[in-house]
mmCIF file of C-alpha atoms in Angstrom:
data_model
loop_
_atom_site.group_PDB
_atom_site.id
_atom_site.type_symbol
_atom_site.label_atom_id
_atom_site.label_comp_id
_atom_site.label_asym_id
_atom_site.label_seq_id
_atom_site.Cartn_x
_atom_site.Cartn_y
_atom_site.Cartn_z
ATOM 1 C CA MET A 48 -18.265 -12.768 -9.780
ATOM 2 C CA GLU A 49 -19.644 -9.977 -7.425
ATOM 3 C CA LEU A 50 -17.119 -9.527 -5.682
ATOM 4 C CA SER A 51 -17.316 -6.117 -3.459
ATOM 5 C CA GLU A 52 -16.879 -4.437 0.160
ATOM 6 C CA GLN A 53 -19.828 -4.036 2.277
ATOM 7 C CA LYS A 54 -20.803 -0.060 3.456
ATOM 8 C CA PRO A 55 -20.085 -0.091 7.669
ATOM 9 C CA VAL A 56 -23.153 -0.988 9.294
ATOM 10 C CA GLY A 57 -23.930 -0.986 13.296
ATOM 11 C CA LEU A 58 -22.636 2.113 15.710
ATOM 12 C CA THR A 59 -19.482 1.885 14.217
ATOM 13 C CA GLY A 60 -21.024 2.875 10.307
ATOM 14 C CA ARG A 61 -22.040 5.915 11.689
ATOM 15 C CA TYR A 62 -19.119 7.085 12.917
ATOM 16 C CA ILE A 63 -17.424 6.337 10.074
ATOM 17 C CA ASN A 64 -20.209 7.838 7.411
ATOM 18 C CA ALA A 65 -20.309 11.064 10.847
ATOM 19 C CA LEU A 66 -16.677 11.147 10.407
ATOM 20 C CA PHE A 67 -16.480 11.280 6.193
ATOM 21 C CA GLU A 68 -19.406 13.843 5.784
ATOM 22 C CA LEU A 69 -17.550 15.928 8.134
ATOM 23 C CA CYS A 70 -14.342 15.222 6.914
ATOM 24 C CA SER A 71 -15.357 15.909 3.033
ATOM 25 C CA GLU A 72 -17.023 19.078 4.298
ATOM 26 C CA LYS A 73 -13.520 20.292 5.417
ATOM 27 C CA LYS A 74 -11.638 18.937 2.182
ATOM 28 C CA VAL A 75 -9.358 17.187 5.251
ATOM 29 C CA ILE A 76 -10.300 13.124 3.847
ATOM 30 C CA ASP A 77 -6.270 12.493 2.660
ATOM 31 C CA GLU A 78 -5.236 13.967 6.196
ATOM 32 C CA VAL A 79 -7.291 12.244 7.877
ATOM 33 C CA VAL A 80 -6.401 9.179 6.135
ATOM 34 C CA SER A 81 -2.698 9.832 6.882
ATOM 35 C CA ASP A 82 -2.941 10.373 10.546
ATOM 36 C CA PHE A 83 -5.109 6.992 10.622
ATOM 37 C CA ASN A 84 -2.726 5.107 8.849
ATOM 38 C CA ASN A 85 0.053 6.362 11.432
ATOM 39 C CA LEU A 86 -2.232 5.582 14.416
ATOM 40 C CA GLN A 87 -2.604 2.394 12.785
ATOM 41 C CA GLU A 88 1.473 1.826 12.032
ATOM 42 C CA HIS A 89 2.382 3.232 16.020
ATOM 43 C CA PHE A 90 -0.136 2.944 18.251
ATOM 44 C CA LEU A 91 -3.108 0.814 17.407
ATOM 45 C CA SER A 92 -0.598 -2.511 16.543
ATOM 46 C CA ASN A 93 1.062 -2.320 20.000
ATOM 47 C CA PRO A 94 -0.472 -3.827 21.910
ATOM 48 C CA GLU A 95 0.532 -2.382 25.117
ATOM 49 C CA ILE A 96 -0.734 1.312 23.737
ATOM 50 C CA SER A 97 -4.085 0.422 22.482
ATOM 51 C CA GLN A 98 -4.568 -1.692 26.241
ATOM 52 C CA LEU A 99 -3.450 1.078 27.988
ATOM 53 C CA ILE A 100 -6.150 3.476 25.902
ATOM 54 C CA SER A 101 -8.469 1.429 26.301
ATOM 55 C CA SER A 102 -8.629 0.725 29.257
ATOM 56 C CA PRO A 103 -11.645 0.930 31.336
ATOM 57 C CA THR A 104 -9.585 1.600 34.578
ATOM 58 C CA ILE A 105 -8.322 5.055 33.933
ATOM 59 C CA GLY A 106 -11.381 6.585 33.440
ATOM 60 C CA LYS A 107 -12.911 8.832 30.371
ATOM 61 C CA VAL A 108 -11.112 12.285 31.008
ATOM 62 C CA LYS A 109 -7.960 11.012 31.278
ATOM 63 C CA GLN A 110 -8.046 8.816 28.517
ATOM 64 C CA THR A 111 -9.405 11.496 26.810
ATOM 65 C CA LYS A 112 -6.764 13.845 27.842
ATOM 66 C CA LEU A 113 -3.995 10.942 26.948
ATOM 67 C CA ILE A 114 -5.403 9.895 23.130
ATOM 68 C CA VAL A 115 -5.838 13.970 22.347
ATOM 69 C CA GLU A 116 -1.829 14.486 23.722
ATOM 70 C CA ILE A 117 -0.979 11.804 21.663
ATOM 71 C CA LEU A 118 -2.310 12.877 18.716
ATOM 72 C CA LYS A 119 -0.928 16.344 19.081
ATOM 73 C CA LYS A 120 2.316 14.944 19.358
ATOM 74 C CA ALA A 121 1.822 13.105 16.435
ATOM 75 C CA LYS A 122 0.758 16.769 14.411
ATOM 76 C CA ALA A 123 -2.328 14.913 13.948
ATOM 77 C CA ASN A 124 -5.407 16.762 12.450
ATOM 78 C CA LYS A 125 -7.746 18.909 14.284
ATOM 79 C CA VAL A 126 -10.960 16.963 12.985
ATOM 80 C CA THR A 127 -8.509 13.448 13.853
ATOM 81 C CA ILE A 128 -8.148 14.712 17.280
ATOM 82 C CA ASN A 129 -11.380 15.978 18.156
ATOM 83 C CA PHE A 130 -13.131 12.606 16.754
ATOM 84 C CA CYS A 131 -11.111 10.600 18.612
ATOM 85 C CA GLY A 132 -11.578 13.020 21.582
ATOM 86 C CA VAL A 133 -15.787 12.304 20.851
ATOM 87 C CA LEU A 134 -14.660 8.737 20.843
ATOM 88 C CA SER A 135 -13.099 8.840 24.313
ATOM 89 C CA LYS A 136 -15.949 10.677 25.798
ATOM 90 C CA ASN A 137 -18.768 8.721 24.837
ATOM 91 C CA GLY A 138 -16.457 5.914 26.170
ATOM 92 C CA ARG A 139 -16.269 3.999 22.517
ATOM 93 C CA VAL A 140 -12.451 4.202 22.403
ATOM 94 C CA SER A 141 -12.510 0.054 22.390
ATOM 95 C CA LEU A 142 -13.937 0.656 18.812
ATOM 96 C CA LEU A 143 -10.904 3.244 17.665
ATOM 97 C CA ASN A 144 -9.379 0.128 16.093
ATOM 98 C CA LYS A 145 -12.384 -0.886 14.099
ATOM 99 C CA ILE A 146 -13.399 2.497 13.314
ATOM 100 C CA VAL A 147 -10.177 3.474 11.722
ATOM 101 C CA LYS A 148 -9.455 0.191 9.648
ATOM 102 C CA GLU A 149 -13.274 0.732 8.572
ATOM 103 C CA PHE A 150 -12.963 4.402 7.736
ATOM 104 C CA LEU A 151 -9.529 3.926 5.743
ATOM 105 C CA ARG A 152 -11.707 0.898 3.806
ATOM 106 C CA GLU A 153 -14.471 3.359 3.481
ATOM 107 C CA VAL A 154 -12.540 6.047 2.019
ATOM 108 C CA SER A 155 -11.066 3.151 -0.466
ATOM 109 C CA ARG A 156 -14.311 2.332 -1.337
ATOM 110 C CA ARG A 157 -15.871 5.531 -2.295
ATOM 111 C CA ASN A 158 -13.029 6.575 -4.266
ATOM 112 C CA GLY A 159 -13.559 3.069 -6.783
ATOM 113 C CA GLU A 160 -10.792 1.371 -5.076
ATOM 114 C CA LEU A 161 -11.167 -2.409 -3.748
ATOM 115 C CA ASN A 162 -8.867 -3.728 -1.051
ATOM 116 C CA VAL A 163 -7.406 -7.471 -1.771
ATOM 117 C CA GLU A 164 -5.250 -8.903 0.577
ATOM 118 C CA VAL A 165 -3.640 -12.334 -1.349
ATOM 119 C CA GLU A 166 -1.341 -14.840 1.324
ATOM 120 C CA SER A 167 1.107 -16.968 -0.442
ATOM 121 C CA PRO A 168 3.736 -19.274 0.863
ATOM 122 C CA TYR A 169 6.407 -16.838 -1.010
ATOM 123 C CA GLU A 170 7.078 -13.763 -1.815
ATOM 124 C CA LEU A 171 5.567 -12.194 -4.883
ATOM 125 C CA ASP A 172 7.173 -10.350 -7.657
ATOM 126 C CA GLN A 173 5.684 -7.890 -9.738
ATOM 127 C CA SER A 174 4.985 -9.914 -12.745
ATOM 128 C CA LYS A 175 2.278 -11.750 -10.151
ATOM 129 C CA LYS A 176 1.079 -9.142 -8.417
ATOM 130 C CA SER A 177 -0.017 -7.852 -11.890
ATOM 131 C CA ILE A 178 -1.409 -10.810 -13.367
ATOM 132 C CA ILE A 179 -3.453 -11.401 -10.443
ATOM 133 C CA GLU A 180 -4.261 -7.201 -10.038
ATOM 134 C CA LYS A 181 -5.692 -7.663 -13.650
ATOM 135 C CA GLN A 182 -7.726 -11.016 -12.728
ATOM 136 C CA ILE A 183 -9.073 -9.290 -9.810
ATOM 137 C CA SER A 184 -10.782 -6.391 -11.762
ATOM 138 C CA LYS A 185 -11.745 -8.385 -14.905
ATOM 139 C CA ASN A 186 -13.629 -10.197 -12.593
ATOM 140 C CA THR A 187 -14.913 -6.914 -10.261
ATOM 141 C CA GLY A 188 -14.850 -4.944 -12.532
ATOM 142 C CA ARG A 189 -13.205 -2.507 -10.529
ATOM 143 C CA GLU A 190 -10.242 -0.476 -12.001
ATOM 144 C CA LYS A 191 -8.168 0.199 -8.585
ATOM 145 C CA ILE A 192 -6.823 -2.583 -7.228
ATOM 146 C CA LEU A 193 -5.256 -2.430 -3.902
ATOM 147 C CA LEU A 194 -2.846 -5.355 -3.389
ATOM 148 C CA ARG A 195 -1.618 -6.298 -0.033
ATOM 149 C CA THR A 196 0.308 -9.462 0.130
ATOM 150 C CA ASN A 197 1.320 -11.375 3.370
ATOM 151 C CA VAL A 198 3.721 -14.592 3.309
ATOM 152 C CA ASP A 199 2.165 -17.506 4.771
ATOM 153 C CA LYS A 200 4.891 -20.667 4.881
ATOM 154 C CA SER A 201 1.774 -22.601 5.799
ATOM 155 C CA LEU A 202 -0.313 -22.629 3.054
ATOM 156 C CA ILE A 203 2.797 -24.729 1.114
ATOM 157 C CA GLY A 204 1.381 -23.919 -2.808
ATOM 158 C CA GLY A 205 -1.591 -21.799 -4.108
ATOM 159 C CA LEU A 206 -2.847 -18.493 -2.828
ATOM 160 C CA VAL A 207 -5.823 -17.237 -0.277
ATOM 161 C CA ILE A 208 -7.296 -13.974 -1.865
ATOM 162 C CA LYS A 209 -9.165 -11.862 0.744
ATOM 163 C CA ILE A 210 -11.712 -9.151 -0.593
ATOM 164 C CA GLY A 211 -14.028 -7.681 1.899
ATOM 165 C CA SER A 212 -16.105 -10.570 3.526
ATOM 166 C CA LYS A 213 -15.179 -12.853 0.908
ATOM 167 C CA MET A 214 -12.336 -15.353 1.080
ATOM 168 C CA ILE A 215 -10.778 -17.491 -1.932
ATOM 169 C CA ASP A 216 -9.047 -19.794 -0.437
ATOM 170 C CA ASN A 217 -6.802 -22.240 -3.480
ATOM 171 C CA SER A 218 -3.786 -23.127 -1.400
ATOM 172 C CA ILE A 219 -2.535 -26.386 -0.968
ATOM 173 C CA LYS A 220 -3.103 -26.580 2.901
ATOM 174 C CA THR A 221 -6.839 -25.997 2.716
ATOM 175 C CA LYS A 222 -6.663 -28.904 -0.290
ATOM 176 C CA LEU A 223 -4.568 -31.375 2.326
ATOM 177 C CA LYS A 224 -7.397 -30.288 4.972
ATOM 178 C CA ASN A 225 -10.401 -31.354 3.463
ATOM 179 C CA LEU A 226 -8.622 -34.463 2.015
ATOM 180 C CA GLU A 227 -7.623 -35.504 5.602
ATOM 181 C CA LEU A 228 -11.468 -34.892 6.029
ATOM 182 C CA ALA A 229 -12.755 -36.483 3.328
ATOM 183 C CA MET A 230 -10.633 -39.174 4.141
ATOM 184 C CA LYS A 231 -12.099 -39.389 7.792
ATOM 185 C CA GLY A 232 -16.143 -39.044 6.742
ATOM 186 C CA GLU A 233 -16.321 -35.738 8.178
ATOM 187 C CA SER A 234 -16.709 -33.511 5.380
#
């Protein structure tokens, strides 16, 4: 089974590839990854700040100053600051969240890592995580598996595994939903 993450495409892909090349050239990939993780954790996950940053009513100049100021206070790398400034000047701040996520995914992909998200109805202990990692590694041929787990009690039982654009849903919730649809004759 070939489960892999796709390379970034389109407008965001062009920004990501340009940023990756610049980071490689300046040897600051780890710093930009750290900056983006901080940006994602503290700012992009906050809807009010995210909305303020991408609001078209504040204008590009103010928007750029605001973003640069936030990044400078966070002691971000100059490449990160300049990149976000260019995004703002080009009117692409609305893409920032997507670019950050895709850039982090692309760095992982280029490092041979595979990002895997696992949802279960309860917290998985380390032995279960290890079993899942080994099975995914065996099925994908990837050695480095970056496993993120989420608890979703509505699943009732089983797991939902997401790798890139692929999803394996083996949850009781989905099985019950499919059974319900089959009984109604809607499948």
